[in-house]
């Protein structure tokens, strides 16, 4: 929760230095996160009791941001930019600001993707075009399937 809140705050704060990235939209509530944990849809990197980062898949919540992802995904499927087979509608990755550039997001992405190979073919996500960490996603095997002025629409094949 602390890692997530930090990056949502960076996204909202106009004067924040966005070089390390940020999260946009409606923050996950602790109830939603607990539900995703129950469904084995989150993996975390930890050091003792400290959470250093997490990666999550979300095919369950229905907050405003997830609804936005679903709507965009529907459009991309009907425009044949994405094949509709077993697509998970949303993902999110965040690493504690003091533990970046150590390969954590890459390891988290690989780990959770392997766990869900039987369940999904692809994972969809949306990255703000002002987020300079898009290159990290590309290095983690995400592919841009569409862009507009505001967002990169990306897909990860499992
Ligand atoms: C984006 C974020 C998750 C990256 O986490 P990280 O643990 O620092 O990333 P990693 O160290 O695993 O880097 C992954 C890959 O990207 C590469 N990379 C890192 N920074 C890069 C940059 N500025 N340009 C190009 N490649 C970069 C790394 O070299 C690594 O690739 P490699 O293993 O092939 O060398 C982290 O910066 C973060 O939490 N930002 C705030 C939240 C956010 O923006 N989330 C994404 C929005 S959904």
mmCIF file of C-alpha atoms and ligand atoms in Angstrom:
data_model
loop_
_atom_site.group_PDB
_atom_site.id
_atom_site.type_symbol
_atom_site.label_atom_id
_atom_site.label_comp_id
_atom_site.label_asym_id
_atom_site.label_seq_id
_atom_site.Cartn_x
_atom_site.Cartn_y
_atom_site.Cartn_z
ATOM 1 C CA UNK A 1 0.000 0.000 0.000
ATOM 2 C CA UNK A 2 2.822 2.431 0.885
ATOM 3 C CA UNK A 3 4.653 1.819 -2.415
ATOM 4 C CA UNK A 4 1.429 2.196 -4.380
ATOM 5 C CA UNK A 5 0.358 5.379 -2.525
ATOM 6 C CA UNK A 6 3.775 6.971 -3.095
ATOM 7 C CA UNK A 7 3.594 6.522 -6.889
ATOM 8 C CA UNK A 8 -0.072 7.611 -7.123
ATOM 9 C CA UNK A 9 0.881 10.775 -5.232
ATOM 10 C CA UNK A 10 3.747 11.371 -7.709
ATOM 11 C CA UNK A 11 1.190 11.053 -10.512
ATOM 12 C CA UNK A 12 -1.176 13.604 -8.958
ATOM 13 C CA UNK A 13 1.459 16.133 -7.849
ATOM 14 C CA UNK A 14 1.946 18.546 -10.760
ATOM 15 C CA UNK A 15 5.354 19.731 -9.541
ATOM 16 C CA UNK A 16 6.712 16.229 -8.819
ATOM 17 C CA UNK A 17 9.777 15.003 -10.664
ATOM 18 C CA UNK A 18 8.288 12.323 -12.923
ATOM 19 C CA UNK A 19 11.605 10.847 -14.081
ATOM 20 C CA UNK A 20 11.166 7.722 -11.960
ATOM 21 C CA UNK A 21 7.625 7.177 -13.252
ATOM 22 C CA UNK A 22 4.235 7.374 -11.521
ATOM 23 C CA UNK A 23 0.828 5.706 -11.333
ATOM 24 C CA UNK A 24 -2.347 7.309 -12.670
ATOM 25 C CA UNK A 25 -6.072 6.850 -12.126
ATOM 26 C CA UNK A 26 -7.960 5.609 -9.107
ATOM 27 C CA UNK A 27 -5.711 4.056 -6.467
ATOM 28 C CA UNK A 28 -6.491 0.490 -5.419
ATOM 29 C CA UNK A 29 -8.193 0.282 -2.042
ATOM 30 C CA UNK A 30 -6.781 -2.097 0.579
ATOM 31 C CA UNK A 31 -9.916 -4.229 0.118
ATOM 32 C CA UNK A 32 -9.257 -4.559 -3.612
ATOM 33 C CA UNK A 33 -5.615 -5.440 -2.985
ATOM 34 C CA UNK A 34 -6.604 -8.080 -0.411
ATOM 35 C CA UNK A 35 -8.992 -9.588 -2.945
ATOM 36 C CA UNK A 36 -6.215 -9.712 -5.561
ATOM 37 C CA UNK A 37 -3.908 -11.354 -3.004
ATOM 38 C CA UNK A 38 -6.614 -13.976 -2.310
ATOM 39 C CA UNK A 39 -6.739 -14.701 -6.042
ATOM 40 C CA UNK A 40 -2.907 -15.058 -6.231
ATOM 41 C CA UNK A 41 -2.746 -12.098 -8.602
ATOM 42 C CA UNK A 42 0.004 -10.164 -6.814
ATOM 43 C CA UNK A 43 3.640 -10.970 -6.250
ATOM 44 C CA UNK A 44 5.875 -8.837 -4.069
ATOM 45 C CA UNK A 45 9.584 -8.378 -3.548
ATOM 46 C CA UNK A 46 10.350 -8.041 0.138
ATOM 47 C CA UNK A 47 13.240 -7.593 2.529
ATOM 48 C CA UNK A 48 12.099 -8.868 5.888
ATOM 49 C CA UNK A 49 8.803 -7.135 6.521
ATOM 50 C CA UNK A 50 9.533 -4.292 4.076
ATOM 51 C CA UNK A 51 7.798 -4.443 0.691
ATOM 52 C CA UNK A 52 10.228 -3.308 -2.022
ATOM 53 C CA UNK A 53 7.895 -3.654 -4.983
ATOM 54 C CA UNK A 54 4.968 -5.510 -6.500
ATOM 55 C CA UNK A 55 3.467 -6.610 -9.764
ATOM 56 C CA UNK A 56 -0.235 -7.375 -10.097
ATOM 57 C CA UNK A 57 -2.687 -8.728 -12.656
ATOM 58 C CA UNK A 58 -6.254 -7.552 -12.308
ATOM 59 C CA UNK A 59 -9.224 -9.191 -13.971
ATOM 60 C CA UNK A 60 -11.489 -8.633 -10.971
ATOM 61 C CA UNK A 61 -11.876 -5.051 -9.757
ATOM 62 C CA UNK A 62 -14.444 -2.661 -11.156
ATOM 63 C CA UNK A 63 -13.187 0.757 -10.076
ATOM 64 C CA UNK A 64 -13.291 3.650 -12.558
ATOM 65 C CA UNK A 65 -9.766 2.995 -13.848
ATOM 66 C CA UNK A 66 -10.392 -0.728 -14.427
ATOM 67 C CA UNK A 67 -13.624 0.195 -16.250
ATOM 68 C CA UNK A 68 -11.611 2.572 -18.444
ATOM 69 C CA UNK A 69 -9.104 -0.224 -19.254
ATOM 70 C CA UNK A 70 -11.995 -2.600 -20.112
ATOM 71 C CA UNK A 71 -13.598 -0.067 -22.418
ATOM 72 C CA UNK A 72 -10.326 0.633 -24.257
ATOM 73 C CA UNK A 73 -9.573 -3.084 -24.525
ATOM 74 C CA UNK A 74 -13.018 -3.712 -26.037
ATOM 75 C CA UNK A 75 -12.295 -1.053 -28.681
ATOM 76 C CA UNK A 76 -8.873 -2.529 -29.501
ATOM 77 C CA UNK A 77 -10.401 -6.014 -29.837
ATOM 78 C CA UNK A 78 -13.121 -4.756 -32.173
ATOM 79 C CA UNK A 79 -10.470 -2.903 -34.250
ATOM 80 C CA UNK A 80 -8.528 -6.186 -34.396
ATOM 81 C CA UNK A 81 -5.460 -4.664 -32.716
ATOM 82 C CA UNK A 82 -5.760 -7.323 -30.023
ATOM 83 C CA UNK A 83 -7.023 -10.900 -30.367
ATOM 84 C CA UNK A 84 -9.663 -11.584 -27.730
ATOM 85 C CA UNK A 85 -8.245 -14.873 -26.409
ATOM 86 C CA UNK A 86 -7.824 -14.974 -22.636
ATOM 87 C CA UNK A 87 -6.749 -11.345 -22.113
ATOM 88 C CA UNK A 88 -6.345 -10.096 -18.554
ATOM 89 C CA UNK A 89 -7.636 -6.540 -18.507
ATOM 90 C CA UNK A 90 -5.136 -4.771 -16.274
ATOM 91 C CA UNK A 91 -1.666 -4.950 -14.699
ATOM 92 C CA UNK A 92 0.432 -2.686 -12.519
ATOM 93 C CA UNK A 93 4.060 -2.668 -11.441
ATOM 94 C CA UNK A 94 5.712 -0.438 -8.859
ATOM 95 C CA UNK A 95 9.049 -0.541 -7.067
ATOM 96 C CA UNK A 96 10.040 1.416 -3.961
ATOM 97 C CA UNK A 97 11.921 4.585 -5.001
ATOM 98 C CA UNK A 98 15.044 3.468 -3.092
ATOM 99 C CA UNK A 99 15.176 0.076 -4.828
ATOM 100 C CA UNK A 100 14.866 0.921 -8.503
ATOM 101 C CA UNK A 101 17.213 -0.155 -11.292
ATOM 102 C CA UNK A 102 18.085 -3.399 -9.547
ATOM 103 C CA UNK A 103 16.050 -5.580 -11.894
ATOM 104 C CA UNK A 104 13.122 -5.982 -9.469
ATOM 105 C CA UNK A 105 10.360 -5.066 -11.932
ATOM 106 C CA UNK A 106 11.843 -7.487 -14.451
ATOM 107 C CA UNK A 107 11.968 -10.342 -11.950
ATOM 108 C CA UNK A 108 8.457 -9.614 -10.644
ATOM 109 C CA UNK A 109 7.053 -9.464 -14.194
ATOM 110 C CA UNK A 110 8.665 -12.779 -15.161
ATOM 111 C CA UNK A 111 7.644 -14.505 -11.943
ATOM 112 C CA UNK A 112 3.933 -13.614 -12.004
ATOM 113 C CA UNK A 113 3.648 -14.137 -15.770
ATOM 114 C CA UNK A 114 4.954 -17.679 -15.432
ATOM 115 C CA UNK A 115 2.448 -18.409 -12.654
ATOM 116 C CA UNK A 116 -0.467 -17.361 -14.887
ATOM 117 C CA UNK A 117 0.526 -18.919 -18.213
ATOM 118 C CA UNK A 118 -2.216 -21.532 -17.937
ATOM 119 C CA UNK A 119 -4.859 -18.906 -17.294
ATOM 120 C CA UNK A 120 -4.101 -16.026 -19.687
ATOM 121 C CA UNK A 121 -2.531 -15.629 -23.112
ATOM 122 C CA UNK A 122 -1.924 -11.900 -22.781
ATOM 123 C CA UNK A 123 -2.110 -9.084 -20.244
ATOM 124 C CA UNK A 124 -3.295 -5.639 -21.241
ATOM 125 C CA UNK A 125 -2.198 -2.378 -19.671
ATOM 126 C CA UNK A 126 -2.195 1.372 -20.215
ATOM 127 C CA UNK A 127 0.845 3.580 -19.641
ATOM 128 C CA UNK A 128 0.640 7.374 -19.487
ATOM 129 C CA UNK A 129 2.704 8.848 -22.329
ATOM 130 C CA UNK A 130 4.309 11.212 -19.843
ATOM 131 C CA UNK A 131 5.709 8.234 -17.953
ATOM 132 C CA UNK A 132 9.404 8.055 -18.914
ATOM 133 C CA UNK A 133 9.548 4.438 -17.689
ATOM 134 C CA UNK A 134 7.881 3.140 -20.869
ATOM 135 C CA UNK A 135 11.337 1.882 -21.942
ATOM 136 C CA UNK A 136 11.468 -0.339 -18.859
ATOM 137 C CA UNK A 137 8.180 -1.957 -19.898
ATOM 138 C CA UNK A 138 9.556 -2.566 -23.373
ATOM 139 C CA UNK A 139 12.631 -4.144 -21.846
ATOM 140 C CA UNK A 140 10.259 -6.308 -19.757
ATOM 141 C CA UNK A 141 8.681 -7.581 -23.036
ATOM 142 C CA UNK A 142 5.585 -5.364 -23.184
ATOM 143 C CA UNK A 143 4.632 -4.331 -26.748
ATOM 144 C CA UNK A 144 2.861 -1.118 -27.705
ATOM 145 C CA UNK A 145 -0.291 -2.056 -29.653
ATOM 146 C CA UNK A 146 -1.765 1.445 -29.974
ATOM 147 C CA UNK A 147 -1.055 5.037 -28.930
ATOM 148 C CA UNK A 148 -2.964 8.277 -28.664
ATOM 149 C CA UNK A 149 -1.914 11.671 -27.289
ATOM 150 C CA UNK A 150 -2.393 10.546 -23.705
ATOM 151 C CA UNK A 151 -1.537 6.860 -23.473
ATOM 152 C CA UNK A 152 0.458 3.896 -24.727
ATOM 153 C CA UNK A 153 -1.747 0.768 -24.869
ATOM 154 C CA UNK A 154 0.451 -2.231 -24.213
ATOM 155 C CA UNK A 155 0.281 -6.015 -24.209
ATOM 156 C CA UNK A 156 2.414 -8.689 -22.587
ATOM 157 C CA UNK A 157 2.389 -12.195 -24.069
ATOM 158 C CA UNK A 158 2.683 -14.953 -21.516
HETATM 159 C C1 LIG B 1 8.829 1.473 -13.648
HETATM 160 C C2 LIG B 1 9.438 0.727 -12.440
HETATM 161 C C3 LIG B 1 8.450 -0.326 -11.984
HETATM 162 C C4 LIG B 1 10.749 0.045 -12.921
HETATM 163 O O1 LIG B 1 11.205 -0.795 -11.877
HETATM 164 P P1 LIG B 1 12.741 -1.224 -11.736
HETATM 165 O O2 LIG B 1 12.792 -2.350 -10.763
HETATM 166 O O3 LIG B 1 13.551 -0.026 -11.434
HETATM 167 O O4 LIG B 1 13.087 -1.742 -13.205
HETATM 168 P P2 LIG B 1 14.208 -2.805 -13.541
HETATM 169 O O5 LIG B 1 15.439 -2.482 -12.735
HETATM 170 O O6 LIG B 1 13.644 -4.189 -13.386
HETATM 171 O O7 LIG B 1 14.476 -2.521 -15.073
HETATM 172 C C5 LIG B 1 13.904 -3.363 -16.047
HETATM 173 C C6 LIG B 1 14.636 -3.192 -17.336
HETATM 174 O O8 LIG B 1 14.507 -1.858 -17.831
HETATM 175 C C7 LIG B 1 15.788 -1.314 -18.115
HETATM 176 N N1 LIG B 1 15.729 0.120 -17.805
HETATM 177 C C8 LIG B 1 15.671 0.669 -16.588
HETATM 178 N N2 LIG B 1 15.617 2.025 -16.708
HETATM 179 C C9 LIG B 1 15.653 2.289 -18.041
HETATM 180 C C10 LIG B 1 15.619 3.485 -18.806
HETATM 181 N N3 LIG B 1 15.535 4.686 -18.236
HETATM 182 N N4 LIG B 1 15.659 3.379 -20.163
HETATM 183 C C11 LIG B 1 15.735 2.173 -20.759
HETATM 184 N N5 LIG B 1 15.761 1.004 -20.084
HETATM 185 C C12 LIG B 1 15.719 1.070 -18.744
HETATM 186 C C13 LIG B 1 16.717 -2.056 -17.196
HETATM 187 O O9 LIG B 1 18.041 -1.994 -17.714
HETATM 188 C C14 LIG B 1 16.133 -3.445 -17.220
HETATM 189 O O10 LIG B 1 16.442 -4.110 -18.434
HETATM 190 P P3 LIG B 1 17.652 -5.186 -18.521
HETATM 191 O O11 LIG B 1 17.470 -6.125 -17.376
HETATM 192 O O12 LIG B 1 17.410 -5.812 -19.854
HETATM 193 O O13 LIG B 1 18.891 -4.365 -18.400
HETATM 194 C C15 LIG B 1 9.789 1.699 -11.291
HETATM 195 O O14 LIG B 1 10.609 2.710 -11.768
HETATM 196 C C16 LIG B 1 8.556 2.317 -10.652
HETATM 197 O O15 LIG B 1 7.961 1.746 -9.745
HETATM 198 N N6 LIG B 1 8.139 3.518 -11.137
HETATM 199 C C17 LIG B 1 6.925 4.149 -10.608
HETATM 200 C C18 LIG B 1 5.671 3.399 -10.984
HETATM 201 C C19 LIG B 1 5.542 3.264 -12.481
HETATM 202 O O16 LIG B 1 5.871 4.162 -13.248
HETATM 203 N N7 LIG B 1 5.012 2.108 -12.910
HETATM 204 C C20 LIG B 1 4.772 1.874 -14.305
HETATM 205 C C21 LIG B 1 3.456 2.400 -14.714
HETATM 206 S S1 LIG B 1 2.322 1.051 -14.971
#
